[in-house]
Amino acid sequence: MEVTTIYFYIPKQVTLLDLAGVLEVFKEAKSLGLPYQLEFISSTPTIISSSGLALSSVMHFSKTNPKENDMVFISGFSSGHIPKIEEDSAFFDWLAFANAQQTTIASICNGAFILAKSGLLDFKECTTHWKLIEKFTKDFPLLKVQSNVLFTKADNLYTSAGIVTGIDLALFLIEDRHGKEVATTIAKELVVYKRRQGSDQQESVYLQNRNHRDEKIHTVQDWIIYNLEKTSTIDFLADLVHIGPRNLTRIFKKQTGITIAEYRTKLRIEKAKSLLAHSDYKVESIAHLCGYKTSKQLRVVLETHLQELPMEIKKNRLS
């Protein structure tokens, strides 16, 4: 089996977790016997990370020869260093060479700024951390910047939104090359609870509608999250926090922007999507775990609230 070299490009002020997250995925892949060789490259032999830790004896990128089967990951770095990106034309020429070989090239978080500066992302869909989307779009007007997605794919070029999404992207690439079972095995080893797709939102549904300080409403939201399979009345939820049902209904909508029923449905849909994509449960069991009496009821909810479901789910799970 042909050996695949994974090149981890380490910029100045690198964010260690951006590097380590993806690295651990491929280290686990290697421990399973997959033919991966891990190389660390940079423009300088010593790099001071954003946390102050020095990384030394790093190979210069010019000493490598990436091939079609190889991968290049550009790690993210301190956001304050964005105006000081120092990669020169030699590095961008190296990236262009790798791209011409159809090497897989991926950025983690604001590593997309380096990739964009090379010109390779021009007129291509891409993303970065949600806090930097506006600046990314302004600095590189030729890009097709996607907001609120975890990662993007444009031919052999990939971009991801942040630290953990780098892990999501790495697992996606593993699955693409070696199958779902291998990717799932690695995810379990890393205790990655839920493998996410590139189109998933950057902000977890479990964190949405919680930008308020009302502890009683947080308590109700927590109960719903951990008891999605249960049926609960407004009276029951109101008793949890010792306020009247009508008052709870009013305060919940005021603090979250949606009704209790809408909030519960959002969570149930997210749980259903995850179980349909990443579990072996039968559809009927998934419906019950999400609080629906029948699989037909679940299908109706998904068709009503989702514009598009992944084709794999439609074909293999809901047909």
Coordinates of C-alpha atoms in Angstrom, one line a residue:
M1 CA 0.0 0.0 0.0
E2 CA 1.3 3.4 -1.0
V3 CA 2.6 5.5 1.9
T4 CA 0.7 8.8 2.4
T5 CA 2.7 11.7 3.9
I6 CA 0.8 14.2 6.0
Y7 CA 2.6 17.5 6.1
F8 CA 1.7 19.8 9.0
Y9 CA 2.6 23.3 8.1
I10 CA 3.3 25.3 11.4
P11 CA 3.0 29.1 11.0
K12 CA 4.4 31.6 13.5
Q13 CA 2.2 32.0 16.6
V14 CA 0.6 28.6 15.9
T15 CA -2.4 27.6 18.0
L16 CA -1.3 24.3 19.5
L17 CA -4.8 22.8 19.5
D18 CA -5.2 23.5 15.8
L19 CA -2.2 21.5 15.2
A20 CA -2.7 18.7 17.8
G21 CA -6.3 18.0 17.0
V22 CA -5.7 16.9 13.4
L23 CA -2.4 15.3 14.4
E24 CA -4.1 13.0 16.8
V25 CA -6.5 11.8 14.2
F26 CA -3.8 10.7 11.9
K27 CA -1.6 9.3 14.7
E28 CA -4.5 7.1 15.6
A29 CA -5.0 6.2 11.9
K30 CA -1.3 5.2 11.8
S31 CA -1.7 3.1 15.0
L32 CA -4.4 1.1 13.1
G33 CA -1.9 0.2 10.5
L34 CA -2.8 2.8 7.9
P35 CA 0.2 3.8 5.8
Y36 CA 0.7 7.4 7.1
Q37 CA 3.9 9.3 7.6
L38 CA 3.7 12.5 9.6
E39 CA 6.0 15.4 8.8
F40 CA 6.2 18.8 10.4
I41 CA 7.2 21.7 8.2
S42 CA 7.5 25.5 8.4
S43 CA 9.3 28.5 7.0
T44 CA 11.7 28.6 10.0
P45 CA 13.3 25.9 12.1
T46 CA 11.9 27.2 15.3
I47 CA 8.4 28.5 16.0
I48 CA 7.1 30.2 19.1
S49 CA 3.5 29.1 19.6
S50 CA 0.6 31.4 20.6
S51 CA 0.9 30.0 24.1
G52 CA 4.7 30.7 24.3
L53 CA 5.9 27.1 23.8
A54 CA 8.8 26.8 21.4
L55 CA 8.8 24.2 18.6
S56 CA 12.2 23.5 17.2
S57 CA 14.0 21.4 14.6
V58 CA 11.1 21.7 12.1
M59 CA 11.8 20.8 8.5
H60 CA 11.8 23.6 5.9
F61 CA 8.9 23.2 3.5
S62 CA 11.3 23.4 0.5
K63 CA 12.9 20.1 1.4
T64 CA 9.6 18.2 0.7
N65 CA 8.0 16.9 -2.4
P66 CA 4.2 16.5 -1.9
K67 CA 2.5 14.1 -4.2
E68 CA -1.2 13.5 -5.2
N69 CA -1.8 11.0 -2.4
D70 CA -0.4 13.3 0.3
M71 CA -2.0 15.9 2.4
V72 CA -1.0 19.4 3.7
F73 CA -2.6 20.9 6.8
I74 CA -2.0 24.6 7.5
S75 CA -2.6 25.2 11.2
G76 CA -4.3 28.2 12.7
F77 CA -2.4 30.8 14.7
S78 CA -3.0 33.8 17.0
S79 CA -5.6 36.1 15.4
G80 CA -3.5 39.1 16.4
H81 CA -0.9 37.8 14.0
I82 CA -3.2 38.0 10.9
P83 CA -1.8 41.4 9.8
K84 CA 1.7 40.0 10.2
I85 CA 1.5 36.9 8.0
E86 CA 5.0 36.5 6.8
E87 CA 4.8 33.6 4.4
D88 CA 6.7 34.6 1.3
S89 CA 6.4 33.9 -2.4
A90 CA 8.6 30.8 -2.1
F91 CA 6.0 29.1 0.2
F92 CA 3.1 30.1 -2.0
D93 CA 5.0 28.7 -5.0
W94 CA 5.4 25.5 -3.0
L95 CA 1.6 25.4 -2.3
A96 CA 0.9 26.0 -6.0
F97 CA 3.2 23.1 -6.8
A98 CA 1.4 20.9 -4.3
N99 CA -2.0 22.0 -5.7
A100 CA -0.8 21.2 -9.3
Q101 CA 0.0 17.6 -8.0
Q102 CA -3.6 17.4 -6.7
T103 CA -2.3 17.1 -3.1
T104 CA -5.1 17.5 -0.6
I105 CA -4.5 21.0 1.0
A106 CA -6.5 22.0 4.1
S107 CA -6.5 24.9 6.5
I108 CA -7.6 24.9 10.1
C109 CA -9.3 28.0 11.5
N110 CA -7.6 31.2 10.4
G111 CA -5.0 29.1 8.6
A112 CA -7.4 29.9 5.8
F113 CA -5.9 33.4 5.7
I114 CA -2.6 31.9 4.6
L115 CA -4.2 29.7 2.1
A116 CA -6.3 32.6 0.7
K117 CA -3.1 34.8 0.5
S118 CA -1.7 32.2 -1.9
G119 CA -4.5 32.8 -4.3
L120 CA -5.5 29.2 -4.5
L121 CA -8.9 29.9 -2.9
D122 CA -9.9 32.6 -5.4
F123 CA -13.5 32.0 -6.7
K124 CA -13.8 28.9 -4.5
E125 CA -16.1 28.2 -1.5
C126 CA -14.2 28.4 1.8
T127 CA -14.7 29.3 5.5
T128 CA -12.9 30.2 8.7
H129 CA -13.8 30.9 12.3
W130 CA -17.1 32.7 12.6
K131 CA -15.5 35.7 14.4
L132 CA -13.3 36.3 11.4
I133 CA -15.8 35.8 8.5
E134 CA -16.3 39.5 8.0
K135 CA -12.6 40.3 7.9
F136 CA -11.9 37.2 5.7
T137 CA -14.5 38.4 3.2
K138 CA -13.2 42.0 3.2
D139 CA -9.5 41.0 2.9
F140 CA -10.2 38.5 0.1
P141 CA -13.1 39.7 -2.0
L142 CA -12.6 37.0 -4.7
L143 CA -13.5 34.2 -2.3
K144 CA -16.9 32.6 -2.0
V145 CA -16.9 32.7 1.8
Q146 CA -19.4 30.4 3.5
S147 CA -20.5 31.5 7.0
N148 CA -21.7 29.1 9.7
V149 CA -20.5 25.9 8.2
L150 CA -17.9 23.6 9.8
F151 CA -15.7 22.9 6.7
T152 CA -15.8 23.3 3.0
K153 CA -14.5 21.3 0.0
A154 CA -13.5 22.8 -3.3
D155 CA -11.8 20.1 -5.4
N156 CA -8.6 19.2 -3.4
L157 CA -8.8 22.3 -1.2
Y158 CA -10.5 22.2 2.2
T159 CA -11.0 24.9 4.8
S160 CA -12.4 24.5 8.4
A161 CA -13.8 26.8 11.0
G162 CA -11.7 26.1 14.1
I163 CA -10.0 23.8 16.5
V164 CA -12.6 21.0 16.8
T165 CA -13.8 21.3 13.3
G166 CA -10.2 20.4 12.2
I167 CA -10.9 17.1 13.8
D168 CA -14.2 16.8 12.0
L169 CA -12.5 17.5 8.7
A170 CA -9.7 15.0 9.4
L171 CA -12.2 12.3 10.2
F172 CA -14.1 13.2 7.0
L173 CA -10.9 12.7 5.0
I174 CA -10.2 9.4 6.7
E175 CA -13.7 8.2 6.0
D176 CA -13.4 9.3 2.3
R177 CA -10.2 7.3 1.9
H178 CA -10.8 4.3 4.2
G179 CA -14.5 4.0 4.9
K180 CA -16.9 4.9 7.7
E181 CA -15.9 2.0 10.0
V182 CA -12.3 3.2 10.2
A183 CA -13.3 6.8 10.8
T184 CA -15.8 5.7 13.5
T185 CA -13.1 3.6 15.3
I186 CA -10.8 6.6 15.4
A187 CA -13.6 8.9 16.6
K188 CA -14.3 6.5 19.5
E189 CA -10.6 6.3 20.4
L190 CA -10.5 10.1 20.6
V191 CA -13.8 10.1 22.5
V192 CA -15.4 12.3 19.9
Y193 CA -19.0 12.0 20.8
K194 CA -20.6 13.2 17.6
R195 CA -19.0 13.3 14.2
R196 CA -20.2 16.3 12.3
Q197 CA -20.6 17.1 8.6
G198 CA -19.2 20.1 6.9
S199 CA -22.6 21.6 6.4
D200 CA -23.4 21.5 10.2
Q201 CA -23.6 24.9 11.9
Q202 CA -20.5 26.3 13.7
E203 CA -22.7 27.0 16.7
S204 CA -24.1 23.8 18.3
V205 CA -27.9 23.7 18.4
Y206 CA -27.5 22.9 22.1
L207 CA -26.0 26.4 22.6
Q208 CA -28.4 28.3 20.5
N209 CA -31.2 30.4 22.1
R210 CA -29.3 30.5 25.3
N211 CA -27.9 34.0 25.2
H212 CA -29.7 35.1 28.3
R213 CA -29.2 35.1 32.0
D214 CA -32.5 33.7 33.3
E215 CA -31.5 30.7 35.4
K216 CA -35.1 29.4 35.5
I217 CA -35.3 29.3 31.7
H218 CA -31.8 27.7 31.5
T219 CA -33.1 25.0 33.9
V220 CA -36.1 24.3 31.7
Q221 CA -33.8 24.2 28.6
D222 CA -31.4 21.8 30.4
W223 CA -34.3 19.5 31.3
I224 CA -35.6 19.4 27.7
I225 CA -32.1 18.6 26.4
Y226 CA -31.6 15.7 28.7
N227 CA -35.1 14.3 28.4
L228 CA -36.0 14.6 24.7
E229 CA -37.5 11.1 24.7
K230 CA -40.1 12.2 27.3
T231 CA -43.4 13.9 26.9
S232 CA -43.7 16.9 29.2
T233 CA -46.5 19.4 29.6
I234 CA -46.2 23.2 30.2
D235 CA -47.6 22.6 33.7
F236 CA -44.8 20.1 34.5
L237 CA -42.0 22.4 33.2
A238 CA -43.5 25.3 35.1
D239 CA -43.5 23.2 38.3
L240 CA -39.8 22.6 37.8
V241 CA -39.0 26.2 38.3
H242 CA -41.9 27.2 40.5
I243 CA -43.7 29.7 38.2
G244 CA -47.0 29.7 36.5
P245 CA -47.5 28.0 33.1
R246 CA -48.6 31.1 31.3
N247 CA -45.7 33.1 32.9
L248 CA -43.3 30.4 31.8
T249 CA -44.6 30.5 28.2
R250 CA -44.2 34.2 28.1
I251 CA -40.8 34.4 29.7
F252 CA -39.4 31.5 27.6
K253 CA -40.4 33.2 24.3
K254 CA -39.0 36.6 25.5
Q255 CA -35.6 35.2 26.6
T256 CA -35.0 32.6 23.8
G257 CA -36.9 34.1 20.8
I258 CA -38.9 30.9 20.2
T259 CA -41.6 28.9 21.9
I260 CA -40.9 25.8 24.1
A261 CA -42.4 23.6 21.4
E262 CA -40.2 25.1 18.7
Y263 CA -37.1 24.7 21.0
R264 CA -37.9 21.0 21.7
T265 CA -38.5 20.3 18.0
K266 CA -35.1 21.9 17.1
L267 CA -33.3 19.6 19.6
R268 CA -35.2 16.5 18.5
I269 CA -34.4 17.1 14.9
E270 CA -30.7 17.5 15.7
K271 CA -30.7 14.3 17.8
A272 CA -32.6 12.4 15.0
K273 CA -30.1 13.6 12.3
S274 CA -27.2 12.4 14.5
L275 CA -28.6 9.0 15.3
L276 CA -29.7 8.4 11.6
A277 CA -26.2 9.3 10.4
H278 CA -24.0 7.8 13.1
S279 CA -25.8 4.9 14.7
D280 CA -27.2 1.5 13.8
Y281 CA -30.5 2.0 15.6
K282 CA -33.6 1.2 13.6
V283 CA -35.7 4.2 12.6
E284 CA -38.5 3.2 14.9
S285 CA -36.1 3.2 17.9
I286 CA -34.7 6.5 16.8
A287 CA -38.2 8.0 16.7
H288 CA -38.8 6.8 20.3
L289 CA -35.4 8.2 21.5
C290 CA -36.4 11.5 20.1
G291 CA -39.8 11.6 21.7
Y292 CA -42.0 10.5 18.8
K293 CA -44.4 7.6 19.0
T294 CA -43.8 6.3 15.5
S295 CA -41.3 6.5 12.7
K296 CA -43.9 8.1 10.5
Q297 CA -44.2 10.9 12.9
L298 CA -40.5 11.4 12.8
R299 CA -40.5 11.4 9.0
V300 CA -43.2 14.1 8.9
V301 CA -41.2 16.3 11.3
L302 CA -38.0 16.0 9.3
E303 CA -39.7 16.6 6.0
T304 CA -41.5 19.6 7.4
H305 CA -38.6 21.3 9.1
L306 CA -35.6 20.4 7.0
Q307 CA -35.1 21.6 3.4
E308 CA -32.6 19.0 2.7
L309 CA -31.4 15.8 4.4
P310 CA -28.1 14.0 3.5
M311 CA -28.8 11.6 0.6
E312 CA -27.4 8.7 2.6
I313 CA -30.1 9.2 5.3
K314 CA -32.9 9.6 2.7
K315 CA -31.9 6.5 0.8
N316 CA -30.8 4.1 3.5
R317 CA -32.6 5.1 6.6
L318 CA -35.9 6.8 5.7
S319 CA -36.9 5.1 2.5

